[in-house]
Coordinates of C-alpha atoms in Angstrom, one line a residue:
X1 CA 102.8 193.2 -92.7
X2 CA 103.7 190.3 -90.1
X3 CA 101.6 189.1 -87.9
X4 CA 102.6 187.6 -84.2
X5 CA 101.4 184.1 -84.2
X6 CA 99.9 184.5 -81.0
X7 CA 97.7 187.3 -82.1
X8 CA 96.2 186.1 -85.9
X9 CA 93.2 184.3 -83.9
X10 CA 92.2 188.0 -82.8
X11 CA 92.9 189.3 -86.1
X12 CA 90.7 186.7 -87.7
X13 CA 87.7 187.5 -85.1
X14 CA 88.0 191.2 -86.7
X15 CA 87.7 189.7 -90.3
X16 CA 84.7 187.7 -89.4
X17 CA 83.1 191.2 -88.0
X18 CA 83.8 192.7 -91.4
X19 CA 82.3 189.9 -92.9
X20 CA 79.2 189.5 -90.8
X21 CA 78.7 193.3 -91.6
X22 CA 78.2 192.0 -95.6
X23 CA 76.7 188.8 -95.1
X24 CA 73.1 187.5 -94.2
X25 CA 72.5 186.2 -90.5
X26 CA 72.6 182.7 -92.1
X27 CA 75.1 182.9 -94.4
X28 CA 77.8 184.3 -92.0
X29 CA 76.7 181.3 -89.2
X30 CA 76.8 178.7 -92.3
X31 CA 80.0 179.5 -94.4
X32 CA 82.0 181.5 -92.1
X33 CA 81.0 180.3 -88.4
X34 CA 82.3 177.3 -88.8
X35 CA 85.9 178.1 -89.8
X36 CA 88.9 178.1 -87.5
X37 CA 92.5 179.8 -88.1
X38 CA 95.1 177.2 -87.0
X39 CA 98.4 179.5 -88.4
X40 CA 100.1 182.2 -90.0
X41 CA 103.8 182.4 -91.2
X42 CA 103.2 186.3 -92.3
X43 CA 102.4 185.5 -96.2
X44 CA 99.6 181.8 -95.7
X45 CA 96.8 182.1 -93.5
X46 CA 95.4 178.0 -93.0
X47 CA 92.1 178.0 -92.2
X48 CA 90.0 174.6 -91.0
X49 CA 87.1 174.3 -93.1
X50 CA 84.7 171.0 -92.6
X51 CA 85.1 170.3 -95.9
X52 CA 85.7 171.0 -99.9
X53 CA 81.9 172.5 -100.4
X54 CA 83.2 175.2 -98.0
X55 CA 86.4 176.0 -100.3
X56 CA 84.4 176.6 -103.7
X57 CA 81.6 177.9 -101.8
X58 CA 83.6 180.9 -100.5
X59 CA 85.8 181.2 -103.5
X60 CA 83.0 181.5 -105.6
X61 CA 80.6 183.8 -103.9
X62 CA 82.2 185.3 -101.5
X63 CA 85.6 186.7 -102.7
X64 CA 85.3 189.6 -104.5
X65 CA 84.6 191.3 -100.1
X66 CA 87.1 188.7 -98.7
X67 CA 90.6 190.0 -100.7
X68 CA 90.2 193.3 -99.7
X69 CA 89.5 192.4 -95.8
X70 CA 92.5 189.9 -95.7
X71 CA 94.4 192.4 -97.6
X72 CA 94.4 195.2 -94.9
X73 CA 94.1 193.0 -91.6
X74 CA 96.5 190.2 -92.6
X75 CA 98.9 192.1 -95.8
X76 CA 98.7 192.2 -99.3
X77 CA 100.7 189.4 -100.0
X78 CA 98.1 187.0 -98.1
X79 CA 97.4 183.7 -99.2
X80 CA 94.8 181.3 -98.1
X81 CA 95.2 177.6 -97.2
X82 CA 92.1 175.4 -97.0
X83 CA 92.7 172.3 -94.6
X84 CA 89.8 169.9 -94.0
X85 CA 89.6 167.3 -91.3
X86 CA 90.5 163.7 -91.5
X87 CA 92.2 164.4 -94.5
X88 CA 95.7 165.6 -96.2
X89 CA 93.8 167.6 -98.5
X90 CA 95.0 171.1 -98.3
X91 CA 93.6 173.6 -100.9
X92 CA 95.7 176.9 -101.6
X93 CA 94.1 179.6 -102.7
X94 CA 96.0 183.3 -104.1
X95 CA 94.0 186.5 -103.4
X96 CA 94.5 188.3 -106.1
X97 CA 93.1 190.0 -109.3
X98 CA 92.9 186.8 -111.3
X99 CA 90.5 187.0 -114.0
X100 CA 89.9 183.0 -113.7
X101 CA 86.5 181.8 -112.0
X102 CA 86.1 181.1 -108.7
X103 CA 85.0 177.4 -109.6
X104 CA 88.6 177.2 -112.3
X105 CA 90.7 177.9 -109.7
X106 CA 89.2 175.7 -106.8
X107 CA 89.5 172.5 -109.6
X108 CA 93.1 173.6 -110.7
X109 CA 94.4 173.5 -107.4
X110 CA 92.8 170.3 -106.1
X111 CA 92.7 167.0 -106.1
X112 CA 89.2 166.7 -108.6
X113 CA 91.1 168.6 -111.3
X114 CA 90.7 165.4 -113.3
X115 CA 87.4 165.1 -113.2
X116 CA 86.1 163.3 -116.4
X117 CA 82.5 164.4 -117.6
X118 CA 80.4 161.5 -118.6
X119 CA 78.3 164.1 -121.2
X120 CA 81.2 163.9 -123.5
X121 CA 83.5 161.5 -125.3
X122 CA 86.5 159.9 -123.6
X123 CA 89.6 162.4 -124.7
X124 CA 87.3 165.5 -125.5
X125 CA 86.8 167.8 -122.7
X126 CA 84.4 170.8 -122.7
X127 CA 85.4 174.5 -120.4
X128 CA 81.5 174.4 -119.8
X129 CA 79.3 171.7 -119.1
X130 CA 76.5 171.1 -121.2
X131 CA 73.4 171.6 -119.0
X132 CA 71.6 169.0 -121.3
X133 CA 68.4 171.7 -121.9
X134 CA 65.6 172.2 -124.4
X135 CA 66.3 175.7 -125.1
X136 CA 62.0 175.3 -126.2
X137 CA 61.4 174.4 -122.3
X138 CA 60.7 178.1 -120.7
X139 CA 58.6 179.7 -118.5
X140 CA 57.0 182.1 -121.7
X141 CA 55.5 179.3 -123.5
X142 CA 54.7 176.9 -120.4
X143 CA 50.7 178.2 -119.9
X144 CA 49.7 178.6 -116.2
X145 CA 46.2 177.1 -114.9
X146 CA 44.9 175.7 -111.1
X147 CA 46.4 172.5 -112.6
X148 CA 50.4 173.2 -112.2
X149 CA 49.7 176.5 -110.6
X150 CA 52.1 175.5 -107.6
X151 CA 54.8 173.9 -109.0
X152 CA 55.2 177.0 -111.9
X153 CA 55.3 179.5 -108.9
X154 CA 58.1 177.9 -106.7
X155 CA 60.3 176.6 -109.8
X156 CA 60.0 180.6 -110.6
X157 CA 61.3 181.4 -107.0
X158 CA 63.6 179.1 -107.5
X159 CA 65.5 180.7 -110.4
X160 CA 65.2 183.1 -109.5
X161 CA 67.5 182.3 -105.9
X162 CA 68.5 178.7 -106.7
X163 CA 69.4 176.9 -103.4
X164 CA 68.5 179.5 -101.1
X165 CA 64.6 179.3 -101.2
X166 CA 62.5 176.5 -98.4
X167 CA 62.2 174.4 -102.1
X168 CA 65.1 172.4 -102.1
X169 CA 64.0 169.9 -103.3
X170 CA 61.4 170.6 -105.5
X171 CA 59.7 167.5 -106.4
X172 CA 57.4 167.8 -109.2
X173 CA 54.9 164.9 -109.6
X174 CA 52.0 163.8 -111.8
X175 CA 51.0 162.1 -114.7
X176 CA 53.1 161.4 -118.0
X177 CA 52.5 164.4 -120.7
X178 CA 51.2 166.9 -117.9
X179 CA 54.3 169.3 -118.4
X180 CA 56.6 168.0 -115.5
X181 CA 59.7 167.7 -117.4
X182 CA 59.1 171.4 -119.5
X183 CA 58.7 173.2 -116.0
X184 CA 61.6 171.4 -115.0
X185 CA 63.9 172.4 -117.7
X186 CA 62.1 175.9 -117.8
X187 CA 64.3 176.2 -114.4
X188 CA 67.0 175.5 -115.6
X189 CA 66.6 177.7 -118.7
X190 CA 66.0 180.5 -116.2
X191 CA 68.4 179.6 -113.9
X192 CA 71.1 180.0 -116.6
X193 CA 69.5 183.3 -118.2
X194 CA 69.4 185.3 -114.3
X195 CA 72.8 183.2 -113.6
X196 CA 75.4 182.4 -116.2
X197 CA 77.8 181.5 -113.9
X198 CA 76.2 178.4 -112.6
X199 CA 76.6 175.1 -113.4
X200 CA 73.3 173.0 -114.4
X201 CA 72.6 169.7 -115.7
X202 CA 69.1 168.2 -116.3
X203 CA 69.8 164.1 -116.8
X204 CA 67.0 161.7 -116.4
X205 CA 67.2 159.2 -114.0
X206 CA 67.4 156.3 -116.9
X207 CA 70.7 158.0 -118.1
X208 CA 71.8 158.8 -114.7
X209 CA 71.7 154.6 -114.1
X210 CA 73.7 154.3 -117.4
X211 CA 76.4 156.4 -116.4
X212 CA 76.8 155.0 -113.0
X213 CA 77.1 151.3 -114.4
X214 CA 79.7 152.6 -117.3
X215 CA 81.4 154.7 -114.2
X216 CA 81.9 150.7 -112.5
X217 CA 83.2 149.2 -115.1
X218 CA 85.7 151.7 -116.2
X219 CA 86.6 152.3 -112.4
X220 CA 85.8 155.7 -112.4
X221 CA 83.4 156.1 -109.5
X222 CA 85.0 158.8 -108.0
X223 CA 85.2 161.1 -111.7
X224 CA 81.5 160.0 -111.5
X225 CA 80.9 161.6 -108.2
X226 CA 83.3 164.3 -108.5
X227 CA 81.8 165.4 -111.5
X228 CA 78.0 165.6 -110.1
X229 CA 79.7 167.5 -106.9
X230 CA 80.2 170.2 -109.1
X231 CA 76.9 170.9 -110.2
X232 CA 75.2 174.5 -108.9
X233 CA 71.3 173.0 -110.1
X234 CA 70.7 169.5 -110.6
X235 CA 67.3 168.2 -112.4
X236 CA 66.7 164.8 -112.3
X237 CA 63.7 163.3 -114.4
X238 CA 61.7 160.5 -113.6
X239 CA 63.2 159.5 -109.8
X240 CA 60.7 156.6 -110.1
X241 CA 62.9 154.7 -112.4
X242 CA 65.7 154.7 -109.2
X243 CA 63.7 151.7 -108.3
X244 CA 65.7 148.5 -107.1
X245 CA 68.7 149.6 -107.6
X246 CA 70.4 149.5 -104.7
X247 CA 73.7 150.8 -106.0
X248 CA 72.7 153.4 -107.8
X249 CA 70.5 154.6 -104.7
X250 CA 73.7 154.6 -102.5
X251 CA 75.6 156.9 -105.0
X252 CA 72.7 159.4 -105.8
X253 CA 71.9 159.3 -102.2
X254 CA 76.2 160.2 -101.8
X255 CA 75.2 163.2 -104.2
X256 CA 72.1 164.5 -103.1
X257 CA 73.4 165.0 -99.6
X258 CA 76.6 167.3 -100.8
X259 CA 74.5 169.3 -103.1
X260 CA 71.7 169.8 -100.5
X261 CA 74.4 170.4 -97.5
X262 CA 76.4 172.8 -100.0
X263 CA 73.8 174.7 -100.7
X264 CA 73.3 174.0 -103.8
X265 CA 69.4 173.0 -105.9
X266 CA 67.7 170.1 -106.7
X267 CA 65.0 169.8 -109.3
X268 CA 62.9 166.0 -109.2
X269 CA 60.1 165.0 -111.6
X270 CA 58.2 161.7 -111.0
X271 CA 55.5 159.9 -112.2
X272 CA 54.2 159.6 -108.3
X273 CA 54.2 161.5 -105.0
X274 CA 57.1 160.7 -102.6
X275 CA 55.4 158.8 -100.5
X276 CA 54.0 156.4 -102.8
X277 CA 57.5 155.1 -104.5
X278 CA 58.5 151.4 -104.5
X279 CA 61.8 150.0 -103.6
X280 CA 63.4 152.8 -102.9
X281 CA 65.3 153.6 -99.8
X282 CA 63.5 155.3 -96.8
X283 CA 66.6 157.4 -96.3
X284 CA 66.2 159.0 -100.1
X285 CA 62.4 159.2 -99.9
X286 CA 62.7 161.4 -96.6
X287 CA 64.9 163.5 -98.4
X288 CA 62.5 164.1 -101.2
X289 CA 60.0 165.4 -98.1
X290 CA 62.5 168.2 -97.0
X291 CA 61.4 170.9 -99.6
X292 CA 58.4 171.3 -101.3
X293 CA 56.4 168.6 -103.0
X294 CA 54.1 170.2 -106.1
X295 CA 51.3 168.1 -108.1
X296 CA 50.6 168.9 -111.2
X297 CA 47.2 167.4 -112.8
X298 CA 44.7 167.4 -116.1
X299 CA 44.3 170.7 -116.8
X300 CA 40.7 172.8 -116.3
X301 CA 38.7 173.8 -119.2
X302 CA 39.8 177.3 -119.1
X303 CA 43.1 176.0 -119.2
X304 CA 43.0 174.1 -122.1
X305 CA 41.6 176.8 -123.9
X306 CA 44.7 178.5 -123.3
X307 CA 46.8 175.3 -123.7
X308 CA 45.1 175.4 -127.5
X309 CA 45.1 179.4 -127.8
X310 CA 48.9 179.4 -127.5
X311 CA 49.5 176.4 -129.6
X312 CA 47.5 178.1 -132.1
X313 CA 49.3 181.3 -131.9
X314 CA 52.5 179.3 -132.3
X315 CA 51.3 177.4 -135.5
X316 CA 50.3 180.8 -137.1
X317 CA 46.8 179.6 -137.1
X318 CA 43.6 181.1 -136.3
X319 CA 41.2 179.7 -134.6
X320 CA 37.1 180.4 -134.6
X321 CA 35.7 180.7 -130.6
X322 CA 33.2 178.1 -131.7
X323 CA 36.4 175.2 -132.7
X324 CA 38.4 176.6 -129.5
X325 CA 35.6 175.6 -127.4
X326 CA 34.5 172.6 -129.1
X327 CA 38.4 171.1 -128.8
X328 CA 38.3 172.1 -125.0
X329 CA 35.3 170.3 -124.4
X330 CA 35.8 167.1 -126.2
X331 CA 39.6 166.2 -125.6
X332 CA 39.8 164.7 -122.3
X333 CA 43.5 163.8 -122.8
X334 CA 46.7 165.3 -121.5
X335 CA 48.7 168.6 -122.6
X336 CA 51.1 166.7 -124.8
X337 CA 48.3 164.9 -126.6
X338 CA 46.4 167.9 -126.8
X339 CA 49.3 170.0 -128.2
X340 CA 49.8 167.0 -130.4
X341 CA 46.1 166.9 -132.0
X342 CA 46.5 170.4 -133.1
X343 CA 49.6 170.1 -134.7
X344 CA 47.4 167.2 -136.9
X345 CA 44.7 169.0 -137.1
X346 CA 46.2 172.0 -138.7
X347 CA 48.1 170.1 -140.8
X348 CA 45.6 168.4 -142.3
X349 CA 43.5 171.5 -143.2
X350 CA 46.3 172.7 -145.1
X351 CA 47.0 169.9 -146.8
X352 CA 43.1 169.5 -147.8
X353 CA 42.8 172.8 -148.1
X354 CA 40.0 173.2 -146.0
X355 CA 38.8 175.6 -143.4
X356 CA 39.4 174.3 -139.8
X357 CA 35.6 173.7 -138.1
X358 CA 33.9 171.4 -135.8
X359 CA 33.1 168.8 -138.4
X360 CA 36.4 168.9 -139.6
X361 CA 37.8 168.4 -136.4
X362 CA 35.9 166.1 -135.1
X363 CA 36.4 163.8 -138.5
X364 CA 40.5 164.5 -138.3
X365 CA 41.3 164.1 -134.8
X366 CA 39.0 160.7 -134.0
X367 CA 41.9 158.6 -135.1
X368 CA 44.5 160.6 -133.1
X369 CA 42.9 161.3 -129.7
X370 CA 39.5 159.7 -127.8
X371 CA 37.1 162.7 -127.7
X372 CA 34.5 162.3 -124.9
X373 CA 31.9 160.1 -125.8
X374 CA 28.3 161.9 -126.2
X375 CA 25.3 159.8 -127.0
X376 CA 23.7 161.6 -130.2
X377 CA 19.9 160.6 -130.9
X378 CA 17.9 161.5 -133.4
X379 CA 15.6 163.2 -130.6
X380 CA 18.5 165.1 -129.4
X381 CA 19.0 166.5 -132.8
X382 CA 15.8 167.2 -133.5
X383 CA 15.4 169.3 -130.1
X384 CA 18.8 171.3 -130.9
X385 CA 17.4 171.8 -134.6
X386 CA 14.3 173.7 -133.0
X387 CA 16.2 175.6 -130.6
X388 CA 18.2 177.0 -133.2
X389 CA 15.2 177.6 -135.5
X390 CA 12.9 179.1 -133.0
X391 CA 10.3 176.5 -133.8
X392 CA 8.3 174.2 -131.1
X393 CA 8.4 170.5 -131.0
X394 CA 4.6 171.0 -131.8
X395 CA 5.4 173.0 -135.0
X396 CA 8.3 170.4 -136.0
X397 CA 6.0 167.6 -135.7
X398 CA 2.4 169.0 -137.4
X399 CA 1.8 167.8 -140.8
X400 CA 2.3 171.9 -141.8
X401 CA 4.4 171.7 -145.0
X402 CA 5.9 175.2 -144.9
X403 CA 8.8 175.4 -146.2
X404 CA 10.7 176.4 -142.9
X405 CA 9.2 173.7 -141.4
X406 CA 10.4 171.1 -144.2
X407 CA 14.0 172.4 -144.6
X408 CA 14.1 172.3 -140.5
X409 CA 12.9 169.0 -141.2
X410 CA 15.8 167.7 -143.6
X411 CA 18.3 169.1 -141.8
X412 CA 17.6 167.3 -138.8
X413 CA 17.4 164.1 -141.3
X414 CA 20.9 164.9 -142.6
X415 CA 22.5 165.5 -139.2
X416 CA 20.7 162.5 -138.0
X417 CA 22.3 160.2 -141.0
X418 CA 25.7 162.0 -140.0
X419 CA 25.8 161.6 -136.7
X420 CA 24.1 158.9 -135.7
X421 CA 24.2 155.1 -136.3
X422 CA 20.2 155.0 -137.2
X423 CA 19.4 153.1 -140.2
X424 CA 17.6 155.6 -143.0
X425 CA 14.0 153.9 -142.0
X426 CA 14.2 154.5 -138.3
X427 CA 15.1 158.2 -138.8
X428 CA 12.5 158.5 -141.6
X429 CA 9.8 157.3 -138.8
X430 CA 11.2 159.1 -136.2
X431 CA 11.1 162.6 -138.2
X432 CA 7.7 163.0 -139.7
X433 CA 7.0 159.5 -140.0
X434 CA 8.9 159.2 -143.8
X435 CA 10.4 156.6 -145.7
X436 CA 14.1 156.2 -146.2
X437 CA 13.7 157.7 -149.9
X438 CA 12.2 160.9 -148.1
X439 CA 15.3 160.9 -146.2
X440 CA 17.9 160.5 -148.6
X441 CA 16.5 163.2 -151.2
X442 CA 16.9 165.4 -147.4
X443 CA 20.3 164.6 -147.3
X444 CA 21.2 165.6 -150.9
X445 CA 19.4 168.3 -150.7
X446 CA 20.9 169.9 -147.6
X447 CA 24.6 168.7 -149.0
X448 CA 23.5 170.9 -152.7
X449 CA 22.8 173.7 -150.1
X450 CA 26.1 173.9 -148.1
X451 CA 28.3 173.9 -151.4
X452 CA 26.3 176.6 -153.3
X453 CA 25.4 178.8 -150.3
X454 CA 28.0 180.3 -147.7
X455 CA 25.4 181.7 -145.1
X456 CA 23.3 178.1 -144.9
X457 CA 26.7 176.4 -144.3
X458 CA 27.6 178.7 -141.3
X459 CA 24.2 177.8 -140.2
X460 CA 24.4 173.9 -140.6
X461 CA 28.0 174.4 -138.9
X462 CA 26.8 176.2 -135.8
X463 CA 23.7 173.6 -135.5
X464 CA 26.0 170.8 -135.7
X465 CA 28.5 172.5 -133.0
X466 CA 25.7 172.3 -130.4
X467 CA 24.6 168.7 -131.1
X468 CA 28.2 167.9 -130.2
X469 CA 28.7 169.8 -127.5
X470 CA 25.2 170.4 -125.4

């Protein structure tokens, strides 16, 4: 079929009709809107473009509708030429039943078909970019509280449509060991599960520096540039550690606006909120304000519990309510350390041999994490010991020599000597007015107990978990 040249224009107004007809409101007035025809010689239809996001953009998502409408308005041997302003650049494109990628073609044809990919050694090059993931980093093992609540939810919506939701960027922000950089790469993971066909890196910012100084002195600033142009989802870890350089600012800043202007997502972790970064440039630091900033903080009780449930679960170990609870309550530190005590803690029991309980616990995991400091008196003890016994303070303290009243007696002496830094005298005095002999046949004699009878044991266990944690 041959078109008149002074009638293609009209024919290309029909094509945009047919494509509005398949296309979103906003993608049609983004990708398409924009285009002019400027000829036609009967076989190559040139088309204006603003520039080279526009070609791989509509190769690679919009093609599959396009061949069949240029086919039957322009002819089925129609070809499209790509020109973009202020340049020579011309991209040809074949409409056809090629089974190679959208994104293959585009770089085969152009002028960034050289593109060098600083993830791999010079003279080696890799089909597929490697994304740079921990496959461990998903959604499934990443546990949800009010603490990280927000950023979980919109990196979720974000895999689910990368580039296309208000969250672009998505700058994640908090503490170090909170589980920034596992929700991070748990979009990614996603991302490449729901969309194979897109390209996505995680780098951290330190390597990101490393490359760009190794791109300067090889002269390959361009391949460097070229090669982050190409990514579909970007995840950048630790922005922060952008600041003072200048250079490196320019050519991130040279990145962030293609990706963001094609479309395409951005993923930022930092140890601070936007607002609050040092020596970086104002330009950048708006930009991290366009999408969506998300905190994530300490997690909630509750969610520790589940933080320790699911490491549990993972290390094939069970867990009694009463250590659960007692771990929740007395680790103050982060998720990493947290995840990190357990591992210890359950290692140790098996190497000892030992069931896992409070005491344990508590004697294990002092030198690897600070447990919140509680101030155990002997009067404390005592009062807990009662509670537990049903007896009053009156009873506890008559000169009565029952013999509930003198094992309730020694085992508020042993607990005493255990947990507290008393001297043997002071707790003798304090408990019945006794001498430190008294209290060091209790102590023996409560110890005989626990080894020779299960049920007392449970007991002294559960007493001691609530002189820890009321």
């Amino acid at each position: 079929m041959v078109v008149n040249n002074n009638t293609y224009s009209d024919i290309w107004q029909n094509c945009l009709s047919r494509i509005k007809e398949q296309t979103s409101e906003d993608e049609f007035v983004k990708w398409f809107k924009p285009i002019v025809p400027i000829d036609f010689d009967g076989t190559t239809l040139q088309l204006r473009v603003p520039n080279e996001s526009y070609v791989y953009h509509i190769e690679k998502n919009y093609l599959p509708f396009l061949k069949p409408i240029l086919y039957q308005l322009f002819g089925m041997k129609t070809r499209l030429r790509y020109v973009m302003p202020k340049s020579d650049v011309a991209t040809t494109a074949v409409a056809s039943n090629s089974d190679t990628t959208a994104m293959n073609k585009f770089l085969a044809q152009s002028d960034t078909a050289n593109i060098k990919n600083p993830f791999i050694l010079p003279g080696i090059r890799k089909a597929i970019i490697d994304p740079q993931l921990n496959m461990n980093y998903t959604f499934d093992n990443y546990v949800e509280g009010e603490c990280n609540r927000l950023a979980r939810s919109a990196g979720l919506a974000i895999a689910v449509n990368p580039g296309t939701t208000p969250f672009n960027p998505l700058y994640i922000y908090g503490d170090s060991g909170l589980g920034k950089t596992h929700i991070a790469q748990a979009i990614g993971n996603e991302v490449r599960q729901r969309h194979p066909d897109l390209q996505v890196l995680y780098v951290s910012m330190n390597k990101f520096q490393a490359q760009y100084t190794a791109s300067m002195l090889n002269k390959e600033f361009n391949d460097f540039i070229h090669f982050y142009q190409m990514i579909d989802v970007l995840i950048i870890d630790d922005i922060q550690e952008l600041s003072g350089k200048e250079k490196t600012q320019n050519a991130f800043f040279t990145i962030f606006n293609h990706l963001q202007l094609s479309g395409k997502q951005l993923i930022i972790t930092s140890d601070k909120p936007p607002v609050e970064l040092k020596d970086i440039e104002q330009r950048l630091i708006t930009r991290f304000k366009w999408g969506l900033s998300a905190q994530v903080i300490q997690p909630g009780h509750d969610t520790k519990v589940k933080i320790i449930k699911a490491k549990a679960a993972k290390l094939k170990t069970e867990l009694s309510e009463e250590v659960i609870e007692f771990l929740a309550d007395n680790i103050s530190a982060n998720i990493r350390e947290i995840e990190g005590a357990l591992s210890s803690l359950v290692a140790n029991a098996a190497f000892l041999n030992k069931k896992i309980t409070t005491s344990l616990a508590k004697e294990i995991l002092k030198v690897y994490v600070k447990f919140t400091q509680r101030e155990i008196t002997i009067d404390h003890i005592v009062k807990v010991v009662c509670e537990h016994l049903n007896l009053d303070s009156e009873q506890f303290n008559s000169p009565k020599r029952t013999r509930e009243i003198a094992q309730a007696r020694q085992i508020a002496m042993f607990l005493s000597k255990k947990h507290t830094k008393a001297p043997l005298t002071a707790i003798g005095a304090a408990i019945g007015g006794k001498n430190h002999a008294t209290v060091l046949h209790a102590c023996k004699a409560i110890s005989n107990l626990i080894e020779t009878d299960k049920n007392f044991k449970r007991q002294i266990e559960e007493i001691e978990r609530r002189v820890m944690t009321k």
